[in-house]
Amino acid sequence: MPAQPAGEVPPLDGALPPSAGRGAEHRGLSLYVHVPYCRVRCGYCDFNTYTAEDLGPGASRSDYRANLALELDLSIRTLAEVGAGDREIATIFFGGGTPTLLEAPVLAGVMDDIRARCRLAPDVEVTTEANPDTLTPAYIETLAKAGFTRISLGMQSAVPHVLATLERTHDPAKIPDVSRWIKEAGLELSLDLIYGTPGESIDDWRRSLDVALSNEVDHISAYSLIVEPGTKMGAMVRRGELPMPDEDDLADKYEIADAAMTAAGLSWYEVSNWSTSADTRCEHNLAYWRNADWWGFGPGAHSHIGGVRFWNAKHPRAWADRLLAGNSPAVGREVLGETTREIERIMLAARIDSELRIDSLPHGSEAAVRMFVSQGLLDPAGAEVGQFRPTLQGRLLADHMVRVLTEYVD
């Protein structure tokens, strides 16, 4: 499991430095809720997850809601102390793990606990990730009544042998039924796909796209497989049992995905995300990319408030024990300097369609922008009106453009 980033040790009460509250009234506030339970741990996954039955009393699914309520109370106090509280919550995202391994009344109850403590925007976006095999029409209806507005379904692939390599356990034949249930409940449907799994052919990837787009989908996220060190898949690649994903294959599959999405009426708005309209974009992820404020609840969750980044104890037992003792679960934090914040602003905004203004780039980078246009990495019409709008080739080389631009940051 990856180590936590280095940083200072926060105070036991979780108090933030006064600087975290400056200008808070001009920044949005989002909530992330990490539910760490999974049925099995997939071989490619390096997220902070635990098989649900491995955790004993105090850290189990039955204790989760009560423990989370303690962290909710802590966040309200901490934000108020620096003048960063009493803001409308614009987005809430339940991630994992598999949030829908919690019983539906428990997940709905967490929303009740949030609503009782926080001021939600009238059009608040509330998303949960879900494994297709955990959902039923009744479960989805419970979430809809509790105020959830989106379900992000972990489809990953429609091809059984690809799912087997990823160690995903759901039945791909269930995707159309679950998608229909989500739409019938009045919720937005997002599908998550992964491309580049060892053994996945071009035809396999086209099949997954065809299945995904055959549903009444509002949003698709398509991510290239990253083989992380410390995972089971990472060990298999190191031993030569699986091949490392090929960069040319990944680029080909991205281009195929973009063409299929465009033909189906979905437009890219972030390098790995497509939606049917501006209204069906994932506003929660946009909040991350725009460096808004968010508080992350749950084991291992990360938060960002006014240039202060902090993170919780990773293990559910350690997280719960700290809260039950009346302490903050945060075990580390970093106060971001101006240079770091500027680099991150460019790095994140450059991935979003027309988000980064060219006139906001560091002094001296004008030549780099002209070079990107001449190389076909930036849309020339966008550049003419000051918009940083990567072309298809530019999206494939987004990291390269960011590296060049951030060299100009003082």
PDB file of N, CA, C and O in Angstrom, residues 35-37 51-69 99 101-103 105-107 110 113 316-317 319-320 324:
ATOM      1  N   VAL A  35     -15.784   5.193   1.762  1.00  0.00           N
ATOM      2  CA  VAL A  35     -16.319   3.949   2.334  1.00  0.00           C
ATOM      3  C   VAL A  35     -15.336   2.851   1.937  1.00  0.00           C
ATOM      4  O   VAL A  35     -15.265   2.475   0.764  1.00  0.00           O
ATOM      5  N   PRO A  36     -14.558   2.306   2.877  1.00  0.00           N
ATOM      6  CA  PRO A  36     -13.395   1.502   2.507  1.00  0.00           C
ATOM      7  C   PRO A  36     -13.662   0.019   2.254  1.00  0.00           C
ATOM      8  O   PRO A  36     -12.721  -0.736   2.025  1.00  0.00           O
ATOM      9  N   TYR A  37     -14.927  -0.401   2.281  1.00  0.00           N
ATOM     10  CA  TYR A  37     -15.229  -1.827   2.235  1.00  0.00           C
ATOM     11  C   TYR A  37     -15.389  -2.344   0.805  1.00  0.00           C
ATOM     12  O   TYR A  37     -15.987  -1.688  -0.042  1.00  0.00           O
ATOM     13  N   THR A  51     -11.422  -5.850   2.602  1.00  0.00           N
ATOM     14  CA  THR A  51     -12.566  -6.734   2.461  1.00  0.00           C
ATOM     15  C   THR A  51     -13.437  -6.605   3.695  1.00  0.00           C
ATOM     16  O   THR A  51     -12.948  -6.544   4.828  1.00  0.00           O
ATOM     17  N   ALA A  52     -14.730  -6.531   3.463  1.00  0.00           N
ATOM     18  CA  ALA A  52     -15.675  -6.081   4.493  1.00  0.00           C
ATOM     19  C   ALA A  52     -15.660  -6.948   5.739  1.00  0.00           C
ATOM     20  O   ALA A  52     -15.913  -6.475   6.848  1.00  0.00           O
ATOM     21  N   GLU A  53     -15.365  -8.240   5.590  1.00  0.00           N
ATOM     22  CA  GLU A  53     -15.441  -9.130   6.733  1.00  0.00           C
ATOM     23  C   GLU A  53     -14.141  -9.176   7.539  1.00  0.00           C
ATOM     24  O   GLU A  53     -14.061  -9.861   8.544  1.00  0.00           O
ATOM     25  N   ASP A  54     -13.106  -8.460   7.091  1.00  0.00           N
ATOM     26  CA  ASP A  54     -11.812  -8.507   7.774  1.00  0.00           C
ATOM     27  C   ASP A  54     -11.738  -7.595   8.986  1.00  0.00           C
ATOM     28  O   ASP A  54     -10.780  -7.672   9.755  1.00  0.00           O
ATOM     29  N   LEU A  55     -12.704  -6.719   9.150  1.00  0.00           N
ATOM     30  CA  LEU A  55     -12.625  -5.690  10.177  1.00  0.00           C
ATOM     31  C   LEU A  55     -13.571  -6.029  11.329  1.00  0.00           C
ATOM     32  O   LEU A  55     -14.743  -6.309  11.122  1.00  0.00           O
ATOM     33  N   GLY A  56     -13.044  -5.986  12.538  1.00  0.00           N
ATOM     34  CA  GLY A  56     -13.837  -6.378  13.701  1.00  0.00           C
ATOM     35  C   GLY A  56     -14.651  -5.240  14.271  1.00  0.00           C
ATOM     36  O   GLY A  56     -14.782  -4.163  13.675  1.00  0.00           O
ATOM     37  N   PRO A  57     -15.243  -5.446  15.462  1.00  0.00           N
ATOM     38  CA  PRO A  57     -16.076  -4.435  16.109  1.00  0.00           C
ATOM     39  C   PRO A  57     -15.338  -3.105  16.263  1.00  0.00           C
ATOM     40  O   PRO A  57     -14.162  -3.061  16.582  1.00  0.00           O
ATOM     41  N   GLY A  58     -16.067  -2.029  15.992  1.00  0.00           N
ATOM     42  CA  GLY A  58     -15.512  -0.689  16.080  1.00  0.00           C
ATOM     43  C   GLY A  58     -15.094  -0.137  14.743  1.00  0.00           C
ATOM     44  O   GLY A  58     -15.042   1.078  14.565  1.00  0.00           O
ATOM     45  N   ALA A  59     -14.765  -1.021  13.796  1.00  0.00           N
ATOM     46  CA  ALA A  59     -14.326  -0.567  12.479  1.00  0.00           C
ATOM     47  C   ALA A  59     -15.116  -1.235  11.363  1.00  0.00           C
ATOM     48  O   ALA A  59     -14.776  -1.092  10.196  1.00  0.00           O
ATOM     49  N   SER A  60     -16.173  -1.937  11.712  1.00  0.00           N
ATOM     50  CA  SER A  60     -16.940  -2.694  10.733  1.00  0.00           C
ATOM     51  C   SER A  60     -17.984  -1.816  10.054  1.00  0.00           C
ATOM     52  O   SER A  60     -18.193  -0.657  10.424  1.00  0.00           O
ATOM     53  N   ARG A  61     -18.677  -2.419   9.088  1.00  0.00           N
ATOM     54  CA  ARG A  61     -19.744  -1.688   8.395  1.00  0.00           C
ATOM     55  C   ARG A  61     -20.833  -1.235   9.364  1.00  0.00           C
ATOM     56  O   ARG A  61     -21.429  -0.170   9.186  1.00  0.00           O
ATOM     57  N   SER A  62     -21.097  -2.038  10.400  1.00  0.00           N
ATOM     58  CA  SER A  62     -22.170  -1.677  11.344  1.00  0.00           C
ATOM     59  C   SER A  62     -21.800  -0.474  12.200  1.00  0.00           C
ATOM     60  O   SER A  62     -22.676   0.183  12.772  1.00  0.00           O
ATOM     61  N   ASP A  63     -20.502  -0.160  12.302  1.00  0.00           N
ATOM     62  CA  ASP A  63     -20.054   0.988  13.109  1.00  0.00           C
ATOM     63  C   ASP A  63     -19.806   2.236  12.266  1.00  0.00           C
ATOM     64  O   ASP A  63     -19.566   3.314  12.814  1.00  0.00           O
ATOM     65  N   TYR A  64     -19.854   2.084  10.963  1.00  0.00           N
ATOM     66  CA  TYR A  64     -19.365   3.132  10.079  1.00  0.00           C
ATOM     67  C   TYR A  64     -20.148   4.438  10.234  1.00  0.00           C
ATOM     68  O   TYR A  64     -19.552   5.513  10.390  1.00  0.00           O
ATOM     69  N   ARG A  65     -21.462   4.367  10.207  1.00  0.00           N
ATOM     70  CA  ARG A  65     -22.259   5.601  10.236  1.00  0.00           C
ATOM     71  C   ARG A  65     -22.006   6.386  11.520  1.00  0.00           C
ATOM     72  O   ARG A  65     -21.828   7.618  11.468  1.00  0.00           O
ATOM     73  N   ALA A  66     -21.983   5.716  12.662  1.00  0.00           N
ATOM     74  CA  ALA A  66     -21.775   6.421  13.932  1.00  0.00           C
ATOM     75  C   ALA A  66     -20.399   7.061  13.986  1.00  0.00           C
ATOM     76  O   ALA A  66     -20.244   8.201  14.460  1.00  0.00           O
ATOM     77  N   ASN A  67     -19.386   6.354  13.493  1.00  0.00           N
ATOM     78  CA  ASN A  67     -18.039   6.929  13.491  1.00  0.00           C
ATOM     79  C   ASN A  67     -17.953   8.128  12.553  1.00  0.00           C
ATOM     80  O   ASN A  67     -17.325   9.142  12.877  1.00  0.00           O
ATOM     81  N   LEU A  68     -18.584   8.023  11.401  1.00  0.00           N
ATOM     82  CA  LEU A  68     -18.550   9.128  10.460  1.00  0.00           C
ATOM     83  C   LEU A  68     -19.233  10.368  11.031  1.00  0.00           C
ATOM     84  O   LEU A  68     -18.799  11.503  10.798  1.00  0.00           O
ATOM     85  N   ALA A  69     -20.295  10.165  11.809  1.00  0.00           N
ATOM     86  CA  ALA A  69     -20.989  11.304  12.423  1.00  0.00           C
ATOM     87  C   ALA A  69     -20.054  12.084  13.341  1.00  0.00           C
ATOM     88  O   ALA A  69     -20.149  13.313  13.440  1.00  0.00           O
ATOM     89  N   PRO A  99     -19.111   1.873  -1.793  1.00  0.00           N
ATOM     90  CA  PRO A  99     -20.094   2.435  -0.863  1.00  0.00           C
ATOM     91  C   PRO A  99     -21.379   1.624  -0.776  1.00  0.00           C
ATOM     92  O   PRO A  99     -22.007   1.546   0.284  1.00  0.00           O
ATOM     93  N   LEU A 101     -21.790  -1.420  -0.630  1.00  0.00           N
ATOM     94  CA  LEU A 101     -21.756  -2.575   0.267  1.00  0.00           C
ATOM     95  C   LEU A 101     -22.412  -2.251   1.601  1.00  0.00           C
ATOM     96  O   LEU A 101     -22.746  -3.159   2.368  1.00  0.00           O
ATOM     97  N   LEU A 102     -22.562  -0.969   1.914  1.00  0.00           N
ATOM     98  CA  LEU A 102     -23.381  -0.576   3.053  1.00  0.00           C
ATOM     99  C   LEU A 102     -24.838  -0.838   2.702  1.00  0.00           C
ATOM    100  O   LEU A 102     -25.244  -0.688   1.554  1.00  0.00           O
ATOM    101  N   GLU A 103     -25.629  -1.219   3.687  1.00  0.00           N
ATOM    102  CA  GLU A 103     -27.055  -1.371   3.427  1.00  0.00           C
ATOM    103  C   GLU A 103     -27.632  -0.027   3.002  1.00  0.00           C
ATOM    104  O   GLU A 103     -27.190   1.038   3.447  1.00  0.00           O
ATOM    105  N   PRO A 105     -30.336   1.664   3.755  1.00  0.00           N
ATOM    106  CA  PRO A 105     -30.728   2.615   4.806  1.00  0.00           C
ATOM    107  C   PRO A 105     -29.536   3.253   5.511  1.00  0.00           C
ATOM    108  O   PRO A 105     -29.646   4.386   6.003  1.00  0.00           O
ATOM    109  N   VAL A 106     -28.394   2.557   5.561  1.00  0.00           N
ATOM    110  CA  VAL A 106     -27.205   3.139   6.192  1.00  0.00           C
ATOM    111  C   VAL A 106     -26.637   4.241   5.312  1.00  0.00           C
ATOM    112  O   VAL A 106     -26.323   5.344   5.792  1.00  0.00           O
ATOM    113  N   LEU A 107     -26.505   3.969   4.015  1.00  0.00           N
ATOM    114  CA  LEU A 107     -25.994   4.991   3.099  1.00  0.00           C
ATOM    115  C   LEU A 107     -26.940   6.187   3.062  1.00  0.00           C
ATOM    116  O   LEU A 107     -26.498   7.349   3.082  1.00  0.00           O
ATOM    117  N   VAL A 110     -26.428   8.208   6.261  1.00  0.00           N
ATOM    118  CA  VAL A 110     -25.282   9.120   6.236  1.00  0.00           C
ATOM    119  C   VAL A 110     -25.676  10.436   5.566  1.00  0.00           C
ATOM    120  O   VAL A 110     -25.303  11.521   6.022  1.00  0.00           O
ATOM    121  N   ASP A 113     -27.469  12.434   8.043  1.00  0.00           N
ATOM    122  CA  ASP A 113     -26.549  13.033   9.014  1.00  0.00           C
ATOM    123  C   ASP A 113     -25.869  14.270   8.431  1.00  0.00           C
ATOM    124  O   ASP A 113     -25.669  15.271   9.132  1.00  0.00           O
ATOM    125  N   PRO A 316      -9.155   1.568   8.934  1.00  0.00           N
ATOM    126  CA  PRO A 316     -10.434   1.896   9.587  1.00  0.00           C
ATOM    127  C   PRO A 316     -10.380   1.819  11.102  1.00  0.00           C
ATOM    128  O   PRO A 316     -11.042   2.615  11.786  1.00  0.00           O
ATOM    129  N   ARG A 317      -9.600   0.900  11.657  1.00  0.00           N
ATOM    130  CA  ARG A 317      -9.487   0.807  13.112  1.00  0.00           C
ATOM    131  C   ARG A 317      -8.797   2.033  13.676  1.00  0.00           C
ATOM    132  O   ARG A 317      -9.256   2.626  14.670  1.00  0.00           O
ATOM    133  N   TRP A 319      -8.552   4.993  12.294  1.00  0.00           N
ATOM    134  CA  TRP A 319      -9.456   6.129  12.079  1.00  0.00           C
ATOM    135  C   TRP A 319     -10.534   6.171  13.153  1.00  0.00           C
ATOM    136  O   TRP A 319     -10.785   7.218  13.778  1.00  0.00           O
ATOM    137  N   ALA A 320     -11.161   5.034  13.403  1.00  0.00           N
ATOM    138  CA  ALA A 320     -12.246   4.971  14.389  1.00  0.00           C
ATOM    139  C   ALA A 320     -11.727   5.225  15.800  1.00  0.00           C
ATOM    140  O   ALA A 320     -12.359   5.952  16.580  1.00  0.00           O
ATOM    141  N   LEU A 324     -13.167   8.016  18.367  1.00  0.00           N
ATOM    142  CA  LEU A 324     -13.806   7.583  19.614  1.00  0.00           C
ATOM    143  C   LEU A 324     -13.093   8.147  20.838  1.00  0.00           C
ATOM    144  O   LEU A 324     -13.702   8.290  21.902  1.00  0.00           O
TER     145      LEU A 324
END
